[in-house]
Amino acid sequence: MARVLVAYGSKRGSTAEIAEWIGAALREEGHQADVLPAHAAVDARGYDAVILGGAVYMGSWHRDARRFARRHEKTLQSSSVWMFSSGPLDRSAEEKDIPPVRKAAKWMARLGAIGHMTFGGRLAADARGFPASAMARTMAGDFRNPEQVRAWAKSIAGQLG
Ligand SMILES: Cc1cc2nc3c(=O)[nH]c(=O)nc-3n(C[C@H](O)[C@H](O)[C@H](O)COP(=O)(O)O)c2cc1C
């Protein structure tokens, strides 16, 4: 059994939910998983693996995920790290591999992350604030695929031994 930390940066909750799905899938495979917001004061030491995810806004990986990577850089460099992103408001993330945005790619390289996955995003029709509310008029929907998330988490579970 491995001890896994799933940390996420999320503004409107959909990336947080993806992180919960990942945690649940890891537990189903017999691992222990803590799922926490990346801004939480957490001791990243003592985990066998860390899965760090962030929503993508305006082409940028969520600030909380980037800050988490910076804050725990040394610890993460010596543990097994996977990353994920959530964003596309269409089916593209189910159809093809979408590479990490620049800042996520930078942290992947710096931390020696093993893998990365982009999942579809969600935007509620009644999203508040600009430009989210304007975008929601044409792009609202939930494009996350829980089965795709579970399958990815289970492939990690298998690699944890
Ligand atoms: C203002 C705004 C900008 C966005 N920019 C991007 C983007 O550049 N790339 C992308 O893939 N998704 C983008 N999205 C979609 C979000 O990443 C998607 O809604 C995601 O699920 C949000 O995650 P959260 O609910 O955890 O905050 C954007 C959404 C909004 C509202």
Short mmCIF file of N, CA and C and ligand atoms in Angstrom, two decimals:
data_model
loop_
_atom_site.label_atom_id
_atom_site.label_comp_id
_atom_site.label_asym_id
_atom_site.label_seq_id
_atom_site.Cartn_x
_atom_site.Cartn_y
_atom_site.Cartn_z
N MET A 1 0.83 -1.20 0.00
CA MET A 1 0.00 0.00 0.00
C MET A 1 0.87 1.25 0.00
N ALA A 2 0.57 2.17 -0.90
CA ALA A 2 1.32 3.43 -0.94
C ALA A 2 0.48 4.54 -0.34
N ARG A 3 1.19 5.55 0.16
CA ARG A 3 0.53 6.75 0.68
C ARG A 3 0.67 7.83 -0.37
N VAL A 4 -0.45 8.34 -0.85
CA VAL A 4 -0.44 9.28 -1.98
C VAL A 4 -1.10 10.59 -1.58
N LEU A 5 -0.48 11.69 -1.96
CA LEU A 5 -1.08 13.02 -1.78
C LEU A 5 -1.60 13.50 -3.14
N VAL A 6 -2.87 13.85 -3.19
CA VAL A 6 -3.45 14.45 -4.40
C VAL A 6 -3.73 15.91 -4.05
N ALA A 7 -2.99 16.83 -4.66
CA ALA A 7 -3.16 18.26 -4.38
C ALA A 7 -3.64 18.96 -5.64
N TYR A 8 -4.51 19.94 -5.47
CA TYR A 8 -5.10 20.56 -6.66
C TYR A 8 -5.25 22.07 -6.51
N GLY A 9 -5.16 22.75 -7.64
CA GLY A 9 -5.50 24.17 -7.73
C GLY A 9 -6.76 24.32 -8.55
N SER A 10 -7.80 24.88 -7.95
CA SER A 10 -9.12 24.92 -8.59
C SER A 10 -9.80 26.22 -8.24
N LYS A 11 -10.42 26.87 -9.22
CA LYS A 11 -11.14 28.12 -8.92
C LYS A 11 -12.63 27.87 -8.73
N ARG A 12 -13.21 27.04 -9.60
CA ARG A 12 -14.66 26.84 -9.57
C ARG A 12 -15.07 25.42 -9.20
N GLY A 13 -14.13 24.66 -8.64
CA GLY A 13 -14.50 23.38 -8.04
C GLY A 13 -14.41 22.14 -8.91
N SER A 14 -14.31 22.30 -10.23
CA SER A 14 -14.36 21.09 -11.05
C SER A 14 -13.04 20.32 -11.01
N THR A 15 -11.93 21.02 -10.86
CA THR A 15 -10.64 20.33 -10.74
C THR A 15 -10.54 19.66 -9.38
N ALA A 16 -11.13 20.29 -8.37
CA ALA A 16 -11.18 19.69 -7.03
C ALA A 16 -11.91 18.35 -7.10
N GLU A 17 -12.98 18.33 -7.88
CA GLU A 17 -13.77 17.09 -7.98
C GLU A 17 -12.98 16.00 -8.72
N ILE A 18 -12.24 16.40 -9.75
CA ILE A 18 -11.38 15.43 -10.45
C ILE A 18 -10.39 14.83 -9.46
N ALA A 19 -9.81 15.69 -8.60
CA ALA A 19 -8.85 15.20 -7.60
C ALA A 19 -9.53 14.20 -6.66
N GLU A 20 -10.78 14.45 -6.30
CA GLU A 20 -11.51 13.50 -5.44
C GLU A 20 -11.72 12.17 -6.16
N TRP A 21 -12.03 12.23 -7.45
CA TRP A 21 -12.21 10.98 -8.22
C TRP A 21 -10.91 10.18 -8.24
N ILE A 22 -9.79 10.90 -8.40
CA ILE A 22 -8.48 10.24 -8.41
C ILE A 22 -8.23 9.57 -7.05
N GLY A 23 -8.50 10.31 -5.98
CA GLY A 23 -8.31 9.76 -4.64
C GLY A 23 -9.15 8.52 -4.42
N ALA A 24 -10.41 8.57 -4.87
CA ALA A 24 -11.32 7.42 -4.68
C ALA A 24 -10.81 6.20 -5.46
N ALA A 25 -10.32 6.43 -6.67
CA ALA A 25 -9.83 5.31 -7.48
C ALA A 25 -8.58 4.68 -6.86
N LEU A 26 -7.72 5.52 -6.30
CA LEU A 26 -6.51 5.00 -5.63
C LEU A 26 -6.89 4.16 -4.42
N ARG A 27 -7.89 4.64 -3.68
CA ARG A 27 -8.33 3.88 -2.49
C ARG A 27 -8.94 2.55 -2.89
N GLU A 28 -9.68 2.56 -3.99
CA GLU A 28 -10.26 1.29 -4.48
C GLU A 28 -9.18 0.27 -4.77
N GLU A 29 -8.01 0.76 -5.17
CA GLU A 29 -6.89 -0.14 -5.48
C GLU A 29 -6.05 -0.45 -4.24
N GLY A 30 -6.52 -0.02 -3.08
CA GLY A 30 -5.86 -0.41 -1.83
C GLY A 30 -4.83 0.58 -1.32
N HIS A 31 -4.72 1.74 -1.98
CA HIS A 31 -3.75 2.73 -1.51
C HIS A 31 -4.43 3.72 -0.57
N GLN A 32 -3.60 4.46 0.16
CA GLN A 32 -4.13 5.51 1.02
C GLN A 32 -3.96 6.84 0.29
N ALA A 33 -5.00 7.63 0.21
CA ALA A 33 -4.91 8.89 -0.53
C ALA A 33 -5.46 10.05 0.29
N ASP A 34 -4.67 11.12 0.38
CA ASP A 34 -5.15 12.38 0.96
C ASP A 34 -5.39 13.35 -0.19
N VAL A 35 -6.57 13.91 -0.26
CA VAL A 35 -6.91 14.86 -1.33
C VAL A 35 -7.07 16.24 -0.69
N LEU A 36 -6.22 17.18 -1.09
CA LEU A 36 -6.19 18.49 -0.43
C LEU A 36 -6.00 19.62 -1.43
N PRO A 37 -6.57 20.79 -1.13
CA PRO A 37 -6.27 21.95 -1.99
C PRO A 37 -4.78 22.29 -1.89
N ALA A 38 -4.21 22.70 -3.02
CA ALA A 38 -2.76 22.94 -3.06
C ALA A 38 -2.36 24.12 -2.19
N HIS A 39 -3.32 24.99 -1.82
CA HIS A 39 -2.96 26.11 -0.95
C HIS A 39 -2.94 25.72 0.52
N ALA A 40 -3.37 24.50 0.84
CA ALA A 40 -3.40 24.07 2.24
C ALA A 40 -1.97 23.91 2.76
N ALA A 41 -1.83 24.18 4.05
CA ALA A 41 -0.53 23.96 4.68
C ALA A 41 -0.40 22.46 4.88
N VAL A 42 0.43 21.85 4.09
CA VAL A 42 0.55 20.40 4.13
C VAL A 42 2.02 20.02 4.15
N ASP A 43 2.31 18.94 4.84
CA ASP A 43 3.67 18.42 4.83
C ASP A 43 3.74 17.38 3.72
N ALA A 44 4.41 17.71 2.63
CA ALA A 44 4.46 16.80 1.47
C ALA A 44 5.42 15.64 1.69
N ARG A 45 6.21 15.73 2.77
CA ARG A 45 7.11 14.60 3.06
C ARG A 45 6.28 13.44 3.60
N GLY A 46 6.80 12.26 3.51
CA GLY A 46 6.07 11.13 4.09
C GLY A 46 5.08 10.50 3.13
N TYR A 47 5.00 11.04 1.89
CA TYR A 47 4.16 10.40 0.88
C TYR A 47 5.04 9.64 -0.10
N ASP A 48 4.53 8.52 -0.58
CA ASP A 48 5.27 7.75 -1.58
C ASP A 48 5.12 8.37 -2.95
N ALA A 49 4.01 9.07 -3.16
CA ALA A 49 3.78 9.70 -4.46
C ALA A 49 2.91 10.92 -4.29
N VAL A 50 3.07 11.87 -5.19
CA VAL A 50 2.25 13.09 -5.17
C VAL A 50 1.66 13.29 -6.56
N ILE A 51 0.37 13.55 -6.60
CA ILE A 51 -0.32 13.86 -7.86
C ILE A 51 -0.79 15.30 -7.74
N LEU A 52 -0.25 16.15 -8.60
CA LEU A 52 -0.53 17.59 -8.51
C LEU A 52 -1.31 18.04 -9.74
N GLY A 53 -2.46 18.64 -9.51
CA GLY A 53 -3.30 19.06 -10.63
C GLY A 53 -3.68 20.52 -10.56
N GLY A 54 -3.96 21.09 -11.72
CA GLY A 54 -4.39 22.48 -11.75
C GLY A 54 -5.32 22.75 -12.91
N ALA A 55 -6.30 23.63 -12.65
CA ALA A 55 -7.14 24.12 -13.74
C ALA A 55 -6.30 25.02 -14.64
N VAL A 56 -6.66 25.09 -15.92
CA VAL A 56 -5.97 25.99 -16.85
C VAL A 56 -6.87 27.19 -17.11
N TYR A 57 -6.33 28.37 -16.84
CA TYR A 57 -7.04 29.62 -17.11
C TYR A 57 -6.15 30.50 -17.97
N MET A 58 -6.68 30.93 -19.09
CA MET A 58 -5.93 31.81 -20.00
C MET A 58 -4.54 31.24 -20.31
N GLY A 59 -4.52 29.95 -20.55
CA GLY A 59 -3.26 29.31 -20.93
C GLY A 59 -2.27 29.13 -19.80
N SER A 60 -2.72 29.35 -18.58
CA SER A 60 -1.79 29.25 -17.45
C SER A 60 -2.29 28.24 -16.42
N TRP A 61 -1.37 27.48 -15.89
CA TRP A 61 -1.70 26.48 -14.86
C TRP A 61 -2.05 27.20 -13.57
N HIS A 62 -3.08 26.75 -12.87
CA HIS A 62 -3.58 27.44 -11.67
C HIS A 62 -2.44 27.81 -10.70
N ARG A 63 -2.51 29.03 -10.20
CA ARG A 63 -1.45 29.56 -9.35
C ARG A 63 -1.18 28.68 -8.13
N ASP A 64 -2.22 28.13 -7.53
CA ASP A 64 -2.01 27.30 -6.32
C ASP A 64 -1.16 26.07 -6.64
N ALA A 65 -1.35 25.51 -7.82
CA ALA A 65 -0.55 24.34 -8.21
C ALA A 65 0.91 24.74 -8.41
N ARG A 66 1.12 25.89 -9.05
CA ARG A 66 2.50 26.36 -9.27
C ARG A 66 3.18 26.67 -7.94
N ARG A 67 2.43 27.32 -7.05
CA ARG A 67 3.02 27.66 -5.74
C ARG A 67 3.34 26.41 -4.93
N PHE A 68 2.46 25.42 -5.04
CA PHE A 68 2.71 24.15 -4.34
C PHE A 68 4.02 23.54 -4.83
N ALA A 69 4.19 23.54 -6.16
CA ALA A 69 5.40 22.97 -6.74
C ALA A 69 6.64 23.70 -6.23
N ARG A 70 6.55 25.03 -6.16
CA ARG A 70 7.70 25.83 -5.71
C ARG A 70 7.98 25.57 -4.23
N ARG A 71 6.90 25.57 -3.44
CA ARG A 71 7.05 25.42 -1.99
C ARG A 71 7.63 24.07 -1.61
N HIS A 72 7.28 23.05 -2.37
CA HIS A 72 7.69 21.69 -2.00
C HIS A 72 8.71 21.12 -2.99
N GLU A 73 9.40 22.02 -3.69
CA GLU A 73 10.27 21.58 -4.79
C GLU A 73 11.23 20.46 -4.37
N LYS A 74 11.93 20.67 -3.28
CA LYS A 74 12.94 19.69 -2.84
C LYS A 74 12.31 18.33 -2.52
N THR A 75 11.20 18.37 -1.80
CA THR A 75 10.52 17.12 -1.44
C THR A 75 10.03 16.40 -2.69
N LEU A 76 9.44 17.17 -3.60
CA LEU A 76 8.86 16.56 -4.80
C LEU A 76 9.94 15.99 -5.71
N GLN A 77 11.11 16.62 -5.71
CA GLN A 77 12.19 16.11 -6.56
C GLN A 77 12.64 14.72 -6.14
N SER A 78 12.38 14.39 -4.88
CA SER A 78 12.81 13.06 -4.43
C SER A 78 11.62 12.12 -4.25
N SER A 79 10.45 12.49 -4.78
CA SER A 79 9.33 11.54 -4.73
C SER A 79 8.76 11.31 -6.13
N SER A 80 7.87 10.35 -6.23
CA SER A 80 7.25 10.05 -7.52
C SER A 80 6.11 11.04 -7.74
N VAL A 81 6.19 11.80 -8.83
CA VAL A 81 5.21 12.86 -9.07
C VAL A 81 4.50 12.65 -10.41
N TRP A 82 3.19 12.80 -10.39
CA TRP A 82 2.39 12.87 -11.61
C TRP A 82 1.65 14.20 -11.58
N MET A 83 1.32 14.70 -12.78
CA MET A 83 0.59 15.96 -12.84
C MET A 83 -0.63 15.82 -13.74
N PHE A 84 -1.62 16.64 -13.47
CA PHE A 84 -2.75 16.70 -14.40
C PHE A 84 -3.24 18.14 -14.53
N SER A 85 -3.91 18.36 -15.62
CA SER A 85 -4.50 19.67 -15.89
C SER A 85 -5.95 19.45 -16.27
N SER A 86 -6.75 20.48 -16.05
CA SER A 86 -8.14 20.40 -16.47
C SER A 86 -8.50 21.69 -17.17
N GLY A 87 -9.11 21.57 -18.33
CA GLY A 87 -9.41 22.80 -19.03
C GLY A 87 -10.37 22.72 -20.19
N PRO A 88 -9.98 22.02 -21.26
CA PRO A 88 -10.73 22.17 -22.51
C PRO A 88 -12.24 22.05 -22.35
N LEU A 89 -12.95 23.03 -22.87
CA LEU A 89 -14.41 23.03 -22.80
C LEU A 89 -14.96 22.46 -24.10
N ASP A 90 -14.47 21.28 -24.42
CA ASP A 90 -14.93 20.50 -25.57
C ASP A 90 -14.45 19.07 -25.34
N ARG A 91 -14.66 18.21 -26.31
CA ARG A 91 -14.31 16.79 -26.11
C ARG A 91 -12.86 16.47 -26.46
N SER A 92 -12.06 17.49 -26.75
CA SER A 92 -10.71 17.24 -27.28
C SER A 92 -9.85 16.42 -26.32
N ALA A 93 -10.04 16.59 -25.01
CA ALA A 93 -9.18 15.87 -24.07
C ALA A 93 -9.46 14.37 -24.06
N GLU A 94 -10.63 13.99 -24.57
CA GLU A 94 -10.94 12.55 -24.68
C GLU A 94 -10.41 11.99 -26.00
N GLU A 95 -10.20 12.88 -26.96
CA GLU A 95 -9.85 12.44 -28.31
C GLU A 95 -8.36 12.38 -28.55
N LYS A 96 -7.61 13.21 -27.84
CA LYS A 96 -6.16 13.23 -28.08
C LYS A 96 -5.42 13.65 -26.82
N ASP A 97 -4.12 13.38 -26.83
CA ASP A 97 -3.29 13.80 -25.71
C ASP A 97 -3.03 15.29 -25.83
N ILE A 98 -3.36 16.04 -24.79
CA ILE A 98 -3.12 17.48 -24.81
C ILE A 98 -1.95 17.77 -23.88
N PRO A 99 -0.86 18.27 -24.43
CA PRO A 99 0.34 18.48 -23.60
C PRO A 99 0.11 19.55 -22.55
N PRO A 100 0.92 19.53 -21.48
CA PRO A 100 0.77 20.53 -20.43
C PRO A 100 1.06 21.93 -20.97
N VAL A 101 0.41 22.94 -20.39
CA VAL A 101 0.73 24.33 -20.75
C VAL A 101 2.15 24.63 -20.25
N ARG A 102 2.69 25.74 -20.73
CA ARG A 102 4.12 26.01 -20.54
C ARG A 102 4.57 25.91 -19.07
N LYS A 103 3.81 26.54 -18.17
CA LYS A 103 4.26 26.55 -16.77
C LYS A 103 4.16 25.17 -16.12
N ALA A 104 3.17 24.41 -16.52
CA ALA A 104 3.07 23.04 -16.00
C ALA A 104 4.22 22.20 -16.56
N ALA A 105 4.55 22.42 -17.82
CA ALA A 105 5.66 21.67 -18.44
C ALA A 105 6.97 22.01 -17.75
N LYS A 106 7.12 23.27 -17.39
CA LYS A 106 8.34 23.70 -16.69
C LYS A 106 8.47 22.95 -15.36
N TRP A 107 7.36 22.87 -14.62
CA TRP A 107 7.41 22.18 -13.33
C TRP A 107 7.57 20.68 -13.50
N MET A 108 7.00 20.14 -14.56
CA MET A 108 7.22 18.70 -14.81
C MET A 108 8.71 18.42 -14.94
N ALA A 109 9.38 19.26 -15.73
CA ALA A 109 10.82 19.05 -15.95
C ALA A 109 11.59 19.25 -14.66
N ARG A 110 11.26 20.31 -13.92
CA ARG A 110 12.02 20.61 -12.70
C ARG A 110 11.86 19.57 -11.62
N LEU A 111 10.66 18.98 -11.56
CA LEU A 111 10.40 17.98 -10.51
C LEU A 111 10.67 16.56 -10.98
N GLY A 112 10.94 16.40 -12.27
CA GLY A 112 11.14 15.05 -12.81
C GLY A 112 9.85 14.25 -12.77
N ALA A 113 8.73 14.90 -13.08
CA ALA A 113 7.43 14.21 -13.03
C ALA A 113 7.38 13.05 -14.03
N ILE A 114 6.69 12.01 -13.62
CA ILE A 114 6.64 10.78 -14.42
C ILE A 114 5.66 10.91 -15.58
N GLY A 115 4.55 11.59 -15.34
CA GLY A 115 3.55 11.70 -16.39
C GLY A 115 2.62 12.88 -16.18
N HIS A 116 1.87 13.18 -17.23
CA HIS A 116 0.89 14.28 -17.18
C HIS A 116 -0.32 13.91 -18.01
N MET A 117 -1.48 14.35 -17.56
CA MET A 117 -2.71 14.12 -18.32
C MET A 117 -3.57 15.39 -18.29
N THR A 118 -4.12 15.72 -19.45
CA THR A 118 -5.11 16.82 -19.49
C THR A 118 -6.50 16.22 -19.57
N PHE A 119 -7.37 16.64 -18.66
CA PHE A 119 -8.77 16.22 -18.68
C PHE A 119 -9.64 17.39 -19.13
N GLY A 120 -10.81 17.07 -19.64
CA GLY A 120 -11.75 18.11 -20.01
C GLY A 120 -12.16 18.93 -18.79
N GLY A 121 -12.71 20.10 -19.03
CA GLY A 121 -13.10 20.98 -17.93
C GLY A 121 -14.61 21.11 -17.81
N ARG A 122 -15.01 22.02 -16.94
CA ARG A 122 -16.44 22.29 -16.76
C ARG A 122 -16.62 23.80 -16.57
N LEU A 123 -17.61 24.32 -17.21
CA LEU A 123 -17.98 25.72 -16.96
C LEU A 123 -19.50 25.77 -16.82
N ALA A 124 -19.95 26.26 -15.67
CA ALA A 124 -21.40 26.30 -15.41
C ALA A 124 -22.04 27.39 -16.25
N ALA A 125 -23.27 27.16 -16.67
CA ALA A 125 -23.99 28.14 -17.49
C ALA A 125 -24.20 29.45 -16.73
N ASP A 126 -24.26 29.36 -15.40
CA ASP A 126 -24.49 30.58 -14.61
C ASP A 126 -23.20 31.10 -13.96
N ALA A 127 -22.05 30.79 -14.59
CA ALA A 127 -20.77 31.24 -14.03
C ALA A 127 -20.76 32.76 -13.88
N ARG A 128 -20.23 33.22 -12.77
CA ARG A 128 -20.19 34.66 -12.51
C ARG A 128 -18.81 35.22 -12.80
N GLY A 129 -18.77 36.52 -12.97
CA GLY A 129 -17.50 37.22 -13.18
C GLY A 129 -17.14 37.26 -14.65
N PHE A 130 -16.36 38.25 -15.01
CA PHE A 130 -15.92 38.39 -16.39
C PHE A 130 -14.46 37.90 -16.48
N PRO A 131 -14.10 37.14 -17.50
CA PRO A 131 -14.85 36.80 -18.71
C PRO A 131 -15.63 35.49 -18.63
N ALA A 132 -15.66 34.83 -17.44
CA ALA A 132 -16.31 33.52 -17.35
C ALA A 132 -17.78 33.58 -17.79
N SER A 133 -18.49 34.63 -17.36
CA SER A 133 -19.92 34.71 -17.68
C SER A 133 -20.13 34.85 -19.19
N ALA A 134 -19.26 35.60 -19.83
CA ALA A 134 -19.37 35.77 -21.29
C ALA A 134 -19.05 34.46 -22.00
N MET A 135 -18.01 33.78 -21.53
CA MET A 135 -17.64 32.49 -22.12
C MET A 135 -18.76 31.48 -21.98
N ALA A 136 -19.43 31.53 -20.81
CA ALA A 136 -20.46 30.54 -20.51
C ALA A 136 -21.63 30.59 -21.49
N ARG A 137 -21.82 31.76 -22.13
CA ARG A 137 -22.93 31.87 -23.07
C ARG A 137 -22.78 30.90 -24.23
N THR A 138 -21.54 30.62 -24.61
CA THR A 138 -21.34 29.73 -25.77
C THR A 138 -20.61 28.44 -25.41
N MET A 139 -19.92 28.42 -24.24
CA MET A 139 -19.04 27.28 -23.97
C MET A 139 -19.40 26.48 -22.72
N ALA A 140 -20.53 26.78 -22.09
CA ALA A 140 -20.86 26.09 -20.83
C ALA A 140 -21.06 24.60 -21.06
N GLY A 141 -20.68 23.84 -20.08
CA GLY A 141 -20.90 22.39 -20.14
C GLY A 141 -19.90 21.68 -19.25
N ASP A 142 -20.14 20.40 -19.04
CA ASP A 142 -19.23 19.58 -18.25
C ASP A 142 -18.57 18.58 -19.20
N PHE A 143 -17.30 18.80 -19.48
CA PHE A 143 -16.59 17.97 -20.45
C PHE A 143 -15.62 17.02 -19.77
N ARG A 144 -15.80 16.83 -18.45
CA ARG A 144 -14.96 15.88 -17.73
C ARG A 144 -15.52 14.47 -17.95
N ASN A 145 -14.63 13.52 -18.04
CA ASN A 145 -15.06 12.13 -18.20
C ASN A 145 -14.55 11.34 -16.99
N PRO A 146 -15.44 11.05 -16.02
CA PRO A 146 -15.00 10.38 -14.80
C PRO A 146 -14.29 9.05 -15.08
N GLU A 147 -14.73 8.34 -16.12
CA GLU A 147 -14.09 7.05 -16.44
C GLU A 147 -12.65 7.25 -16.91
N GLN A 148 -12.43 8.31 -17.68
CA GLN A 148 -11.07 8.61 -18.14
C GLN A 148 -10.18 8.96 -16.94
N VAL A 149 -10.73 9.68 -15.99
CA VAL A 149 -9.98 10.06 -14.79
C VAL A 149 -9.65 8.81 -13.96
N ARG A 150 -10.66 7.97 -13.78
CA ARG A 150 -10.45 6.74 -13.00
C ARG A 150 -9.41 5.84 -13.64
N ALA A 151 -9.48 5.71 -14.96
CA ALA A 151 -8.53 4.85 -15.67
C ALA A 151 -7.10 5.36 -15.49
N TRP A 152 -6.94 6.68 -15.56
CA TRP A 152 -5.61 7.27 -15.38
C TRP A 152 -5.11 7.01 -13.95
N ALA A 153 -5.99 7.22 -12.97
CA ALA A 153 -5.61 7.01 -11.57
C ALA A 153 -5.25 5.54 -11.33
N LYS A 154 -6.00 4.66 -11.96
CA LYS A 154 -5.74 3.22 -11.76
C LYS A 154 -4.42 2.82 -12.40
N SER A 155 -4.07 3.46 -13.51
CA SER A 155 -2.77 3.15 -14.12
C SER A 155 -1.64 3.60 -13.19
N ILE A 156 -1.85 4.71 -12.49
CA ILE A 156 -0.85 5.14 -11.50
C ILE A 156 -0.82 4.17 -10.33
N ALA A 157 -2.00 3.76 -9.88
CA ALA A 157 -2.08 2.81 -8.76
C ALA A 157 -1.26 1.56 -9.07
N GLY A 158 -1.35 1.10 -10.32
CA GLY A 158 -0.60 -0.08 -10.73
C GLY A 158 0.90 0.13 -10.67
N GLN A 159 1.32 1.34 -10.98
CA GLN A 159 2.76 1.63 -10.97
C GLN A 159 3.30 1.81 -9.55
N LEU A 160 2.39 2.01 -8.58
CA LEU A 160 2.83 2.22 -7.21
C LEU A 160 3.15 0.89 -6.52
N GLY A 161 2.71 -0.19 -7.13
CA GLY A 161 3.05 -1.50 -6.57
C GLY A 161 2.25 -1.82 -5.34
C1 LIG B 1 -11.91 32.86 -17.96
C2 LIG B 1 -11.60 31.44 -18.32
C3 LIG B 1 -10.46 31.14 -19.03
C4 LIG B 1 -10.16 29.81 -19.39
N1 LIG B 1 -9.03 29.54 -20.10
C5 LIG B 1 -8.75 28.26 -20.46
C6 LIG B 1 -7.58 27.94 -21.20
O1 LIG B 1 -6.76 28.80 -21.53
N2 LIG B 1 -7.37 26.65 -21.55
C7 LIG B 1 -8.24 25.65 -21.20
O2 LIG B 1 -8.01 24.49 -21.56
N3 LIG B 1 -9.35 25.93 -20.48
C8 LIG B 1 -9.63 27.20 -20.10
N4 LIG B 1 -10.76 27.48 -19.38
C9 LIG B 1 -11.62 26.39 -18.93
C10 LIG B 1 -11.33 25.99 -17.48
O3 LIG B 1 -10.04 25.47 -17.37
C11 LIG B 1 -12.36 24.97 -17.02
O4 LIG B 1 -13.57 25.64 -16.82
C12 LIG B 1 -11.93 24.24 -15.76
O5 LIG B 1 -12.75 23.11 -15.58
C13 LIG B 1 -11.98 25.15 -14.54
O6 LIG B 1 -11.55 24.43 -13.41
P1 LIG B 1 -12.06 24.80 -11.93
O7 LIG B 1 -13.55 24.58 -11.90
O8 LIG B 1 -11.34 23.83 -11.07
O9 LIG B 1 -11.68 26.21 -11.65
C14 LIG B 1 -11.05 28.78 -19.01
C15 LIG B 1 -12.21 29.10 -18.28
C16 LIG B 1 -12.49 30.40 -17.94
C17 LIG B 1 -13.74 30.69 -17.15
#
